[in-house]
mmCIF file of C-alpha atoms in Angstrom:
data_model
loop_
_atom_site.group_PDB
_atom_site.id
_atom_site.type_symbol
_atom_site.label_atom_id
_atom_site.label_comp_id
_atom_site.label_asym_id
_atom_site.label_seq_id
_atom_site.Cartn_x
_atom_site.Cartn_y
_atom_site.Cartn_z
ATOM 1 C CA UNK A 1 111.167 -115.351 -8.612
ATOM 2 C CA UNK A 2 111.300 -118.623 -10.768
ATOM 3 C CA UNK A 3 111.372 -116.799 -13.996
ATOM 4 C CA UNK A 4 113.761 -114.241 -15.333
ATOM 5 C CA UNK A 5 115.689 -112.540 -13.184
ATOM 6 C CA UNK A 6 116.605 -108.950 -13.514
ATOM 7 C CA UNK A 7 120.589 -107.648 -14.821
ATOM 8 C CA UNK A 8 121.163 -105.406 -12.207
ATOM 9 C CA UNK A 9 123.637 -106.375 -9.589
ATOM 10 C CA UNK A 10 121.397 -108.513 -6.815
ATOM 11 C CA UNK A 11 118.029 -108.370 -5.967
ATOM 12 C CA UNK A 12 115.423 -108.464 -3.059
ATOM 13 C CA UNK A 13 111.931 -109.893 -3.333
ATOM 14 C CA UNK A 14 109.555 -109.816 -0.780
ATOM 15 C CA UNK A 15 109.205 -113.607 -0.135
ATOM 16 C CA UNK A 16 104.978 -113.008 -0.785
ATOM 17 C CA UNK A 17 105.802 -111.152 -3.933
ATOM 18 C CA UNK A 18 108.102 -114.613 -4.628
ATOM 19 C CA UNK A 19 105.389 -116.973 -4.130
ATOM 20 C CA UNK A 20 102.475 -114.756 -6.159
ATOM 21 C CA UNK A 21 104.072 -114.826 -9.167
ATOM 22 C CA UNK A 22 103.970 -118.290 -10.052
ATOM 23 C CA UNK A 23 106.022 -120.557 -12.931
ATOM 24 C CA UNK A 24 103.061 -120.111 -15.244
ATOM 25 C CA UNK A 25 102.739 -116.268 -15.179
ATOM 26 C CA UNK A 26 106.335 -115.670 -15.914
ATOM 27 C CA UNK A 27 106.819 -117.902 -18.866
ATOM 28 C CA UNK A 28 103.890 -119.045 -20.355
ATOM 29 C CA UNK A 29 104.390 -117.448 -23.570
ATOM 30 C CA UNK A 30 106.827 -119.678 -24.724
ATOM 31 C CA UNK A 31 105.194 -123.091 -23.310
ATOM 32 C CA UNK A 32 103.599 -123.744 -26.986
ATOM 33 C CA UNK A 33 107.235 -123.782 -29.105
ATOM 34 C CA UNK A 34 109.295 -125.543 -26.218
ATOM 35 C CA UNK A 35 106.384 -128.581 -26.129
ATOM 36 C CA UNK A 36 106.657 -128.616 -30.252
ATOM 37 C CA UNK A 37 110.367 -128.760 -30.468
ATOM 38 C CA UNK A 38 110.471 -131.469 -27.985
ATOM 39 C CA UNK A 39 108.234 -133.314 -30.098
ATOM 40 C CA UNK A 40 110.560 -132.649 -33.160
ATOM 41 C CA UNK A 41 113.219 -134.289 -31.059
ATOM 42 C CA UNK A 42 111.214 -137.169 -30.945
ATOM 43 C CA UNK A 43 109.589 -137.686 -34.071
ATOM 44 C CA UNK A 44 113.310 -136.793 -36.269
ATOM 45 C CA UNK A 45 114.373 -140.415 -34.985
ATOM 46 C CA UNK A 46 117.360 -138.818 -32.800
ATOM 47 C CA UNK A 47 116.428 -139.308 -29.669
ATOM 48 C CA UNK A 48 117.911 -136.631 -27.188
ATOM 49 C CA UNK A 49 116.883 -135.607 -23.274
ATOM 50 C CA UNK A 50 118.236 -132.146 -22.714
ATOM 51 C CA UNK A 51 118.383 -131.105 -19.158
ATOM 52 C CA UNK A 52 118.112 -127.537 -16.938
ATOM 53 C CA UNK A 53 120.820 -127.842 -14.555
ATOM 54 C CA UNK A 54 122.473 -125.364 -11.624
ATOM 55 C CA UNK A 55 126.271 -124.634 -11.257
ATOM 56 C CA UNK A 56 127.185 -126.382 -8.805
ATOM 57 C CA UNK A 57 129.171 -129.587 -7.989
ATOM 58 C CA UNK A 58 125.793 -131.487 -7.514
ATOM 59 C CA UNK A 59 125.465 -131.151 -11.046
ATOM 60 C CA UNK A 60 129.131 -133.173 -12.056
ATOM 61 C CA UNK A 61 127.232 -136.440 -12.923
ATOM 62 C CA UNK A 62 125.265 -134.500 -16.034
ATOM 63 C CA UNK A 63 128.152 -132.809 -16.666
ATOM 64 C CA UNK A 64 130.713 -135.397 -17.137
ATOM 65 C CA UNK A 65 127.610 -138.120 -18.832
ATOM 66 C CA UNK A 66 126.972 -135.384 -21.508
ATOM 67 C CA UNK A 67 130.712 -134.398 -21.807
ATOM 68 C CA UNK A 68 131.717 -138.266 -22.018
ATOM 69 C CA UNK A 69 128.899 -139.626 -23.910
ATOM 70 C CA UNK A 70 127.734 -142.092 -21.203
ATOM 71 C CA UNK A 71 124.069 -141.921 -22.287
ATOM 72 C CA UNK A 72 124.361 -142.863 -26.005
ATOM 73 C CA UNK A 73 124.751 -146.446 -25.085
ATOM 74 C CA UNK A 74 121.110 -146.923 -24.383
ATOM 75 C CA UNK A 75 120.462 -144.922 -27.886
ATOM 76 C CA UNK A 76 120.043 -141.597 -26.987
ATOM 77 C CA UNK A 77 122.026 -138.556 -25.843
ATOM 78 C CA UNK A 78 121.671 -136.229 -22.902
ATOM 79 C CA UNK A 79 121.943 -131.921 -23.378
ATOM 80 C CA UNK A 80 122.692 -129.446 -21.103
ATOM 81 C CA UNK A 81 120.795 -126.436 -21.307
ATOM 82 C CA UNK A 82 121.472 -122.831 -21.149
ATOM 83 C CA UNK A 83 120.407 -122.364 -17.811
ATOM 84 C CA UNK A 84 121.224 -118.613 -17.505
ATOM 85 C CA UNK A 85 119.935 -118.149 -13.376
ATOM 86 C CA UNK A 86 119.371 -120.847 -10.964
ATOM 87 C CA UNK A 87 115.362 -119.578 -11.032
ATOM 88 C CA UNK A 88 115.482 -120.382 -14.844
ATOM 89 C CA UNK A 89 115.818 -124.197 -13.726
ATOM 90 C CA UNK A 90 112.566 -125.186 -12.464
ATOM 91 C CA UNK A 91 110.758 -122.676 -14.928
ATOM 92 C CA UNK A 92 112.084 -124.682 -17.759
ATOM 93 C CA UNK A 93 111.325 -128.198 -16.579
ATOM 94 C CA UNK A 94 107.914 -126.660 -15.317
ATOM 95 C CA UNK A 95 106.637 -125.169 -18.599
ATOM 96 C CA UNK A 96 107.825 -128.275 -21.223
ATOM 97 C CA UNK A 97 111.404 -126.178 -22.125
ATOM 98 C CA UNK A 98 113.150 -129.587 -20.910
ATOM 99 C CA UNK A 99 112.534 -132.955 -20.313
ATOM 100 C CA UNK A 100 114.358 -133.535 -16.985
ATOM 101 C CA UNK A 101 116.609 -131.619 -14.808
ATOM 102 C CA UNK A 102 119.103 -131.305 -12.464
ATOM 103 C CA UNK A 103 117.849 -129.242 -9.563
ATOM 104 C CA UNK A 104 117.903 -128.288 -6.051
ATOM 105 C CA UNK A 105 115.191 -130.110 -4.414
ATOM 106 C CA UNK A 106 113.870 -126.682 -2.615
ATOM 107 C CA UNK A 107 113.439 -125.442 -5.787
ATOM 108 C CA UNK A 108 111.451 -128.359 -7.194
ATOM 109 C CA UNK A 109 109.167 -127.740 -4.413
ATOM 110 C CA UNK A 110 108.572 -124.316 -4.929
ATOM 111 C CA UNK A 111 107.718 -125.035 -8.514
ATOM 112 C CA UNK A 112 105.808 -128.791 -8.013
ATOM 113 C CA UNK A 113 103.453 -126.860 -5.458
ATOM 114 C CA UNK A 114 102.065 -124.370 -7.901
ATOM 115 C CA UNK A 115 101.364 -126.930 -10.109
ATOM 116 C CA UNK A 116 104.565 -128.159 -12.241
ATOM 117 C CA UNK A 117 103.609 -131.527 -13.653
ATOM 118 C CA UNK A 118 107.028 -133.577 -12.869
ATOM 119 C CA UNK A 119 108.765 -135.984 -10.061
ATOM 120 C CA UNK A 120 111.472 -136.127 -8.516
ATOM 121 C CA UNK A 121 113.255 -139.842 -9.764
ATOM 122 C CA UNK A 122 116.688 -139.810 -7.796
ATOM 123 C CA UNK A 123 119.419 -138.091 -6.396
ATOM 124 C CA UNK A 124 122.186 -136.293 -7.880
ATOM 125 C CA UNK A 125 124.637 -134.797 -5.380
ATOM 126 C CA UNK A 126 124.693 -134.627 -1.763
ATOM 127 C CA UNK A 127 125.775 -132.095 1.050
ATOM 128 C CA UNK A 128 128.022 -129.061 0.487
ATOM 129 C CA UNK A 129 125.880 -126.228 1.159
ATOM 130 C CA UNK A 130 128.210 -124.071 2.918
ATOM 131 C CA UNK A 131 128.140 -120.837 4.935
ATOM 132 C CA UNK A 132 130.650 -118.563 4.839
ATOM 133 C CA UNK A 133 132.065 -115.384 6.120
ATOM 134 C CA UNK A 134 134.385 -112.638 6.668
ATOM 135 C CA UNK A 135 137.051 -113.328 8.851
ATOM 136 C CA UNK A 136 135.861 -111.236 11.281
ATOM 137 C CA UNK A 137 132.463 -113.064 11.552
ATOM 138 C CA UNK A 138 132.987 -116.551 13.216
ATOM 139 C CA UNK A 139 129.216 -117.830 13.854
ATOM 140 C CA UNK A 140 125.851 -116.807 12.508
ATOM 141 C CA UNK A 141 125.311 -114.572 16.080
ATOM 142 C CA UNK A 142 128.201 -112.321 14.768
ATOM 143 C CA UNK A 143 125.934 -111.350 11.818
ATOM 144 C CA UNK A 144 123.393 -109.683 13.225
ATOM 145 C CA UNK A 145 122.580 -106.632 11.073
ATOM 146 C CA UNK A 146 124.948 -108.132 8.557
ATOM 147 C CA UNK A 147 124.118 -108.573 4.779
ATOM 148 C CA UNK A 148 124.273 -112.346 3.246
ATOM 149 C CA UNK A 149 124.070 -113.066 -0.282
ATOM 150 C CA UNK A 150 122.328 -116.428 -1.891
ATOM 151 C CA UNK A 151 119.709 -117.228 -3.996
ATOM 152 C CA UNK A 152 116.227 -117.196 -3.210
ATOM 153 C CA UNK A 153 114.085 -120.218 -2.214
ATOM 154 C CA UNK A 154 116.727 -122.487 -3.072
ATOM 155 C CA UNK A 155 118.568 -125.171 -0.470
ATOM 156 C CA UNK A 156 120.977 -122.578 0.114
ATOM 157 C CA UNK A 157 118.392 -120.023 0.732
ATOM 158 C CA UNK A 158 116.697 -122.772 3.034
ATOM 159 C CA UNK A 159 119.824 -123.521 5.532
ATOM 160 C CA UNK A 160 120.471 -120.181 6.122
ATOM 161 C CA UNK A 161 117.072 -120.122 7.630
ATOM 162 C CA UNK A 162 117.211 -123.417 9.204
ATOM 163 C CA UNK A 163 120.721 -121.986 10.913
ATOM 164 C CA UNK A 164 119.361 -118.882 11.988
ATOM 165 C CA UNK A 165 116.261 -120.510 13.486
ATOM 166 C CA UNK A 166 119.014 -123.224 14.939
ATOM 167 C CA UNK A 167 120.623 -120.241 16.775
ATOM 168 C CA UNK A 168 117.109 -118.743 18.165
ATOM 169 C CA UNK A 169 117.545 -115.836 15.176
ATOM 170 C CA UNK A 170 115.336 -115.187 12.310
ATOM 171 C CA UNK A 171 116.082 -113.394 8.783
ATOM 172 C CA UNK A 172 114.892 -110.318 11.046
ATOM 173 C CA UNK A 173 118.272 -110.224 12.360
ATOM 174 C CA UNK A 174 120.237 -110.148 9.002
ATOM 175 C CA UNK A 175 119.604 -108.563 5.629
ATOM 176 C CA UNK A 176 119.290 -111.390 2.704
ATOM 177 C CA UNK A 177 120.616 -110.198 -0.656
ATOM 178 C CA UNK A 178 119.560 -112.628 -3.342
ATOM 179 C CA UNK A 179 121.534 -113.104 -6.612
ATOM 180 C CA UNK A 180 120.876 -114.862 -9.987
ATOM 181 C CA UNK A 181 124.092 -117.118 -10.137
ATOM 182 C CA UNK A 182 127.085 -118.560 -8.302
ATOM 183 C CA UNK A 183 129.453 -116.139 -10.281
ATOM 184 C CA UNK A 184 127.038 -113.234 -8.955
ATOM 185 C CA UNK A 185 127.376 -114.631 -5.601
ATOM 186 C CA UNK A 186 130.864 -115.453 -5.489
ATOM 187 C CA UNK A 187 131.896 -111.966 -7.064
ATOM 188 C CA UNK A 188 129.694 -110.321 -4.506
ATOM 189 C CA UNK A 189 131.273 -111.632 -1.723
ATOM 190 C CA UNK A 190 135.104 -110.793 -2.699
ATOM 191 C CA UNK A 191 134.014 -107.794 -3.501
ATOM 192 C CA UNK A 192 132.433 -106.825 -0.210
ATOM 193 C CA UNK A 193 129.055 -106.170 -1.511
ATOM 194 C CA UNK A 194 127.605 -108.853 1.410
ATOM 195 C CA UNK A 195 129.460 -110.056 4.565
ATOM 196 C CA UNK A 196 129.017 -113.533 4.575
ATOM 197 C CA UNK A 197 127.407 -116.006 1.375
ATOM 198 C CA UNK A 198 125.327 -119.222 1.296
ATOM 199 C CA UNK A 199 127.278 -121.124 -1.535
ATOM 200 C CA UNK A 200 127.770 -124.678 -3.456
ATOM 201 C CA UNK A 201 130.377 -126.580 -4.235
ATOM 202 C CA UNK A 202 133.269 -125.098 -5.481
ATOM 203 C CA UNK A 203 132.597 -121.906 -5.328
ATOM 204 C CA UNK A 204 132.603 -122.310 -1.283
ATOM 205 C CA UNK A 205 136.021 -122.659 -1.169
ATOM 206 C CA UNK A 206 137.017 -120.347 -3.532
ATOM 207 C CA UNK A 207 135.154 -117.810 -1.294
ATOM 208 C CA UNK A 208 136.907 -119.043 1.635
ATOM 209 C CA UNK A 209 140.547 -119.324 0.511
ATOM 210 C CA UNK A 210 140.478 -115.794 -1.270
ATOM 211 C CA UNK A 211 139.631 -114.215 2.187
ATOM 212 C CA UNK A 212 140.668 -116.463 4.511
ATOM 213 C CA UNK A 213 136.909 -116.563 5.802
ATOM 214 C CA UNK A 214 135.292 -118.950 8.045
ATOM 215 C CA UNK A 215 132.735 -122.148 7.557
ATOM 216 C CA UNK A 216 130.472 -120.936 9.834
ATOM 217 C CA UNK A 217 127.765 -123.927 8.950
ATOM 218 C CA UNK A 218 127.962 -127.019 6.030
ATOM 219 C CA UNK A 219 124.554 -128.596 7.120
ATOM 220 C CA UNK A 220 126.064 -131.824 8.379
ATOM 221 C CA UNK A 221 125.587 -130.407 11.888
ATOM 222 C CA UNK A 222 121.984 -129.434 11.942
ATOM 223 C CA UNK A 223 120.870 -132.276 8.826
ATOM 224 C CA UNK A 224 123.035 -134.946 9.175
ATOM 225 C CA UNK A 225 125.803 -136.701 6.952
ATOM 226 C CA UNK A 226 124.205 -137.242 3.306
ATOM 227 C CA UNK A 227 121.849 -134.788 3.114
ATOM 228 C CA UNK A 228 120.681 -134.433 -0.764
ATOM 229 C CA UNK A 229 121.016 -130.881 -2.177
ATOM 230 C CA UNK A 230 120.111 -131.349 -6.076
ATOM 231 C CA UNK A 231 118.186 -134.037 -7.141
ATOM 232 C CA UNK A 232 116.936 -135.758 -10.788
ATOM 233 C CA UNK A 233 113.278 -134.490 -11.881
ATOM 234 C CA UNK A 234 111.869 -135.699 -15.071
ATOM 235 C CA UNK A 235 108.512 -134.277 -16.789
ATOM 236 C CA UNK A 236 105.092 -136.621 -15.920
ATOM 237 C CA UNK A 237 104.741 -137.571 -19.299
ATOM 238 C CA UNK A 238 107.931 -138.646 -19.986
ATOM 239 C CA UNK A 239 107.415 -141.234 -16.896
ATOM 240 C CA UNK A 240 104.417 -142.394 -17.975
ATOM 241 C CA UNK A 241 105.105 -142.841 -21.727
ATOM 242 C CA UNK A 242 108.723 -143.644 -21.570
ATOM 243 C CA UNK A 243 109.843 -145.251 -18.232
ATOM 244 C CA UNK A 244 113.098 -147.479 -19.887
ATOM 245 C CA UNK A 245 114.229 -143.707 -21.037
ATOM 246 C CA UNK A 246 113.924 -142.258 -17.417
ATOM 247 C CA UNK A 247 115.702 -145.363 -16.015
ATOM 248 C CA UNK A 248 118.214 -145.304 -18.452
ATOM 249 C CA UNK A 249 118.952 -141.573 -17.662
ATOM 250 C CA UNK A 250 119.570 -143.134 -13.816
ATOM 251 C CA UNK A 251 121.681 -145.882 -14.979
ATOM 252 C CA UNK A 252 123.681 -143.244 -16.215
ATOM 253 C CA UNK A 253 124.016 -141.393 -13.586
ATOM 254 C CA UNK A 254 125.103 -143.890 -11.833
ATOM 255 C CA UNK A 255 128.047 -145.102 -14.333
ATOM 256 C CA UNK A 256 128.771 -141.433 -13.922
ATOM 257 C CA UNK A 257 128.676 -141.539 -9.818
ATOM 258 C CA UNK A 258 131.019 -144.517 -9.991
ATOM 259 C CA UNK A 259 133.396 -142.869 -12.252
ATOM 260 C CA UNK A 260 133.577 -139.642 -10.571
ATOM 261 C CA UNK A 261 134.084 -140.888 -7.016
ATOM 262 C CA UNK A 262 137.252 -143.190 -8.764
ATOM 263 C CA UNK A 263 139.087 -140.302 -10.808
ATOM 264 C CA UNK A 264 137.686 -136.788 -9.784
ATOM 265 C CA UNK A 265 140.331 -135.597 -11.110
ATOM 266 C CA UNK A 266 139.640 -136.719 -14.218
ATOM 267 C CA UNK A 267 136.302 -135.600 -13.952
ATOM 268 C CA UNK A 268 137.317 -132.044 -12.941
ATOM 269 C CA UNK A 269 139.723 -131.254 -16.061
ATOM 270 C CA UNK A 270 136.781 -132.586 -18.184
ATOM 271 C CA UNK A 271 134.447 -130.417 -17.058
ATOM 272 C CA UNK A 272 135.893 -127.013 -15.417
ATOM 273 C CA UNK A 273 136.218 -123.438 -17.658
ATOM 274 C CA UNK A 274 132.700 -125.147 -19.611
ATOM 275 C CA UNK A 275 130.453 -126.016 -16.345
ATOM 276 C CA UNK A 276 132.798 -124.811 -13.569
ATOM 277 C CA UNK A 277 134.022 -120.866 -13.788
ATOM 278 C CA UNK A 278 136.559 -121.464 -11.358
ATOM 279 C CA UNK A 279 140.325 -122.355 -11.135
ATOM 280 C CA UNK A 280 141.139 -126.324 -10.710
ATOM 281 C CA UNK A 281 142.887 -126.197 -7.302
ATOM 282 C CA UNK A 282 139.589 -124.545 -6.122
ATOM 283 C CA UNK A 283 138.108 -127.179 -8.017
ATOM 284 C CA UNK A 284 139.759 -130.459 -6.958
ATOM 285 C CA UNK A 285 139.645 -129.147 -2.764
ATOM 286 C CA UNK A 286 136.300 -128.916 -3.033
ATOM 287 C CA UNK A 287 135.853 -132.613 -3.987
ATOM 288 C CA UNK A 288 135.202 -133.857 -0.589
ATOM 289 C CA UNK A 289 132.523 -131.653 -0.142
ATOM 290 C CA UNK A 290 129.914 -132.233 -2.342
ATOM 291 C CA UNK A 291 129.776 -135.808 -3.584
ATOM 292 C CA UNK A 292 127.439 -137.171 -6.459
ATOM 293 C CA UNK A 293 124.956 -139.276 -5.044
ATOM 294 C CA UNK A 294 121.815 -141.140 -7.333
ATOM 295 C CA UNK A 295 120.256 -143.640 -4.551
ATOM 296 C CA UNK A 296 119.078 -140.914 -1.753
ATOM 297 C CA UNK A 297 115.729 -143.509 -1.506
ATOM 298 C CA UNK A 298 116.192 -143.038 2.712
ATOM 299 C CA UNK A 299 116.118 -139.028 1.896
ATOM 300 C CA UNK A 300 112.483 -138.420 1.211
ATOM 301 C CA UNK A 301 111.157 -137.297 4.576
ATOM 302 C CA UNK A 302 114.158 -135.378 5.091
ATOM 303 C CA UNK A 303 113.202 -133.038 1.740
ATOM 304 C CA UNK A 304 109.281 -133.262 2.866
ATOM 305 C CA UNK A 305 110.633 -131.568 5.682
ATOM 306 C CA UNK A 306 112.497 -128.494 4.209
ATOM 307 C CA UNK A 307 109.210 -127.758 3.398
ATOM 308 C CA UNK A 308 107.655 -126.643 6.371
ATOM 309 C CA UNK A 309 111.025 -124.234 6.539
ATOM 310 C CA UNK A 310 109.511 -123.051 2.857
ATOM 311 C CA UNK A 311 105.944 -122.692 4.214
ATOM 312 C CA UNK A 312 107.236 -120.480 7.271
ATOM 313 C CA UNK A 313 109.067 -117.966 4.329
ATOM 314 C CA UNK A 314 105.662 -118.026 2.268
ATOM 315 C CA UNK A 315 107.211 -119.404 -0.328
ATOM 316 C CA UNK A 316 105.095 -122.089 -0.474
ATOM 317 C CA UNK A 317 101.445 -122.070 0.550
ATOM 318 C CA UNK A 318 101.220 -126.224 0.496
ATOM 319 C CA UNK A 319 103.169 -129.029 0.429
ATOM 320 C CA UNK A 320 103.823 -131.499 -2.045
ATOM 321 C CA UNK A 321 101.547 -134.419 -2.188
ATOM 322 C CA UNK A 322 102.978 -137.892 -1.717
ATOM 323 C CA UNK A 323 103.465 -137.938 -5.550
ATOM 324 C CA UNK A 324 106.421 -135.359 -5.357
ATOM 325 C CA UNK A 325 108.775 -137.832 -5.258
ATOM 326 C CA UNK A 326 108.622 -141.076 -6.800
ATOM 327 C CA UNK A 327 111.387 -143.596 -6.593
ATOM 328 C CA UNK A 328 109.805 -146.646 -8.163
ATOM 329 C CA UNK A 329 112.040 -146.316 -11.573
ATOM 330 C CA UNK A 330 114.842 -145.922 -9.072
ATOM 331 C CA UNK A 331 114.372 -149.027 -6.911
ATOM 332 C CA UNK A 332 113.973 -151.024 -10.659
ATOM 333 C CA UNK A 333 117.057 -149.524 -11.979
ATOM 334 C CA UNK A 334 118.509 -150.915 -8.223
ATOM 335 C CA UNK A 335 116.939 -154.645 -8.610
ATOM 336 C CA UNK A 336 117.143 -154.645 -12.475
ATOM 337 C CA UNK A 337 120.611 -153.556 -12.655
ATOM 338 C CA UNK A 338 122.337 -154.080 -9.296
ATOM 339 C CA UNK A 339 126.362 -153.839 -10.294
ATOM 340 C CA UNK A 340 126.004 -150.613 -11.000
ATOM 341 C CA UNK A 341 124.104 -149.805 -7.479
ATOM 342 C CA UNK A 342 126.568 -152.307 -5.506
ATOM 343 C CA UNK A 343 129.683 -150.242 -6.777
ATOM 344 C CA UNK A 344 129.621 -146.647 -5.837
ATOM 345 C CA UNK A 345 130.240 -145.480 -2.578
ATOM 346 C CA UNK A 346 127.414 -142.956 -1.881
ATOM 347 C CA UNK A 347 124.303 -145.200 -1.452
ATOM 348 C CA UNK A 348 120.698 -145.771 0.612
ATOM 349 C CA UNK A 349 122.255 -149.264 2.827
ATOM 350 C CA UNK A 350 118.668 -150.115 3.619
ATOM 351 C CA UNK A 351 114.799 -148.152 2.826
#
């Protein structure tokens, strides 16, 4: 659900029960005090955007911009927040907990359909949503019957479906156990709790080297090369009432993009034990896979498509309207500030 998430082990919702509980339900409560201190923020002359975020390599360009201080050049500073289960994301950018977010874009769905006032602005990170399994399990046929572990409704959740459907299967044919975190998942795996996971960046090949297991999918195959996994979202209000603040937030990320893709090294040893709960040579193999990526402007159909694979799981009953995503800050931030567009390497050629 896109709430709280229960302590035990994993869980299993019914994907209706998923979809009926709704952003709103779950957290309502504290709507009131997260819209007042965000105000405070504002009004004590120190200016800061804090930020929901996931776990995953996707996330690296809010990561290393808050770590380095890359946003307090245009005269404010960027937050992480405790984001305790990837559900927790979207429920805090949805009820006025955060400003903006970093955030799978399946996930933004989920939470933009039932009403979430916010809009997607630009990319993040791209690709590197990775199967994997046993050793004994070398394509999705082989696990029929078999248990795999991921988190629910988000891209990860989504191309395991999209796989399965790509292989004339359906979640009939395997048992989906969902999980709260990438720890959870990871953990899970090694421990042979579920035969095969649906993981991010760099917990994928952590998974992989500690059991020798097999890739049996990375989405390139079935999406294409650059597919966007998480993706910037910032509140409606803070679009309409302070645009320079959301496109300063993307010039950022894109000073960030250029520097990662130059010294990821660098860029892992500044942010792994805080962001990353892994070991660096896990961390620094797993570069390749999941690079950032702000200008995904020729993306846009592609994540209008996911969800009809959303719709078909009932975890949507609509689409998003054409306002879901809105890249107009993004293509000023392009014309208005074009060095840092022209330098990095992951980037829309032509819209």
């Amino acid at each position: 659900m896109l709430g709280v998430i229960s302590n035990l082990p994993f869980i299993r919702y019914n994907r209706r029960r998923f979809l009926g509980m709704g952003i709103a339900a779950a957290i309502a409560p504290i709507l009131l005090n997260s819209c007042s201190n965000n105000q405070k923020t504002r009004n004590s002359g120190s200016r800061t955007i804090k930020f929901s975020h996931g776990s995953g390599l996707c996330n690296l360009p809010l990561f290393y911009a808050s770590e380095k201080q890359l946003f307090e050049q245009y005269g404010f500073s960027g937050t992480t927040a405790l984001t305790p289960f990837n559900a927790d994301i979207a429920a805090q950018l949805a009820t006025g907990q955060v400003e903006m977010a970093v955030i799978p874009f399946t996930n933004a769905i989920a939470a933009y359909t039932q009403g979430a006032s916010f809009q997607v602005v630009a990319g993040s990170g791209i690709e590197g949503l990775i199967v994997v399994a046993k050793p004994e399990f070398k394509s999705f046929q082989d696990l029929k019957g078999r248990k795999i572990g991921t988190f629910q409704a988000d891209t990860l959740d989504i191309i395991v479906y999209d796989y399965l459907q790509h292989e004339g299967m359906s979640y009939s044919d395997v048992e989906m156990v969902y999980f709260g975190d990438s720890t959870e998942v990871l953990n899970a795996y090694l421990a042979g709790q579920v035969d095969a996971i649906s993981s991010i960046e760099p917990y994928a090949t952590k998974a992989k080297t500690s059991t020798n297991g097999n890739v049996l999918g990375d989405g390139t195959d079935i999406y294409g090369a650059g597919y966007p996994d998480c993706v910037v979202a910032a509140r409606n209000e803070l679009i309409q009432n302070e645009p320079e603040v959301v496109k300063n937030v993307i010039r950022t990320f894109f000073e960030a993009q250029y520097l990662i893709e130059n010294n990821f090294e660098e860029a892992a040893q500044t942010t792994i034990d805080k962001y990353y709960k892994t070991d660096i040579a896990s961390l620094l193999q797993a570069a390749q896979a999941q690079p950032p990526g702000v200008d995904i402007r020729n993306k846009r159909d592609f994540m209008y498509s996911r969800a009809e694979s959303m719709a078909a799981l009932n975890y949507i009953n609509q689409k998003p309207d054409n306002n879901f995503v809105n890249f107009s800050l993004l293509e000023q931030v392009i014309q208005e500030s074009p060095e840092l567009w022209q330098r990095v390497r992951v980037k829309t050629e032509a819209v």
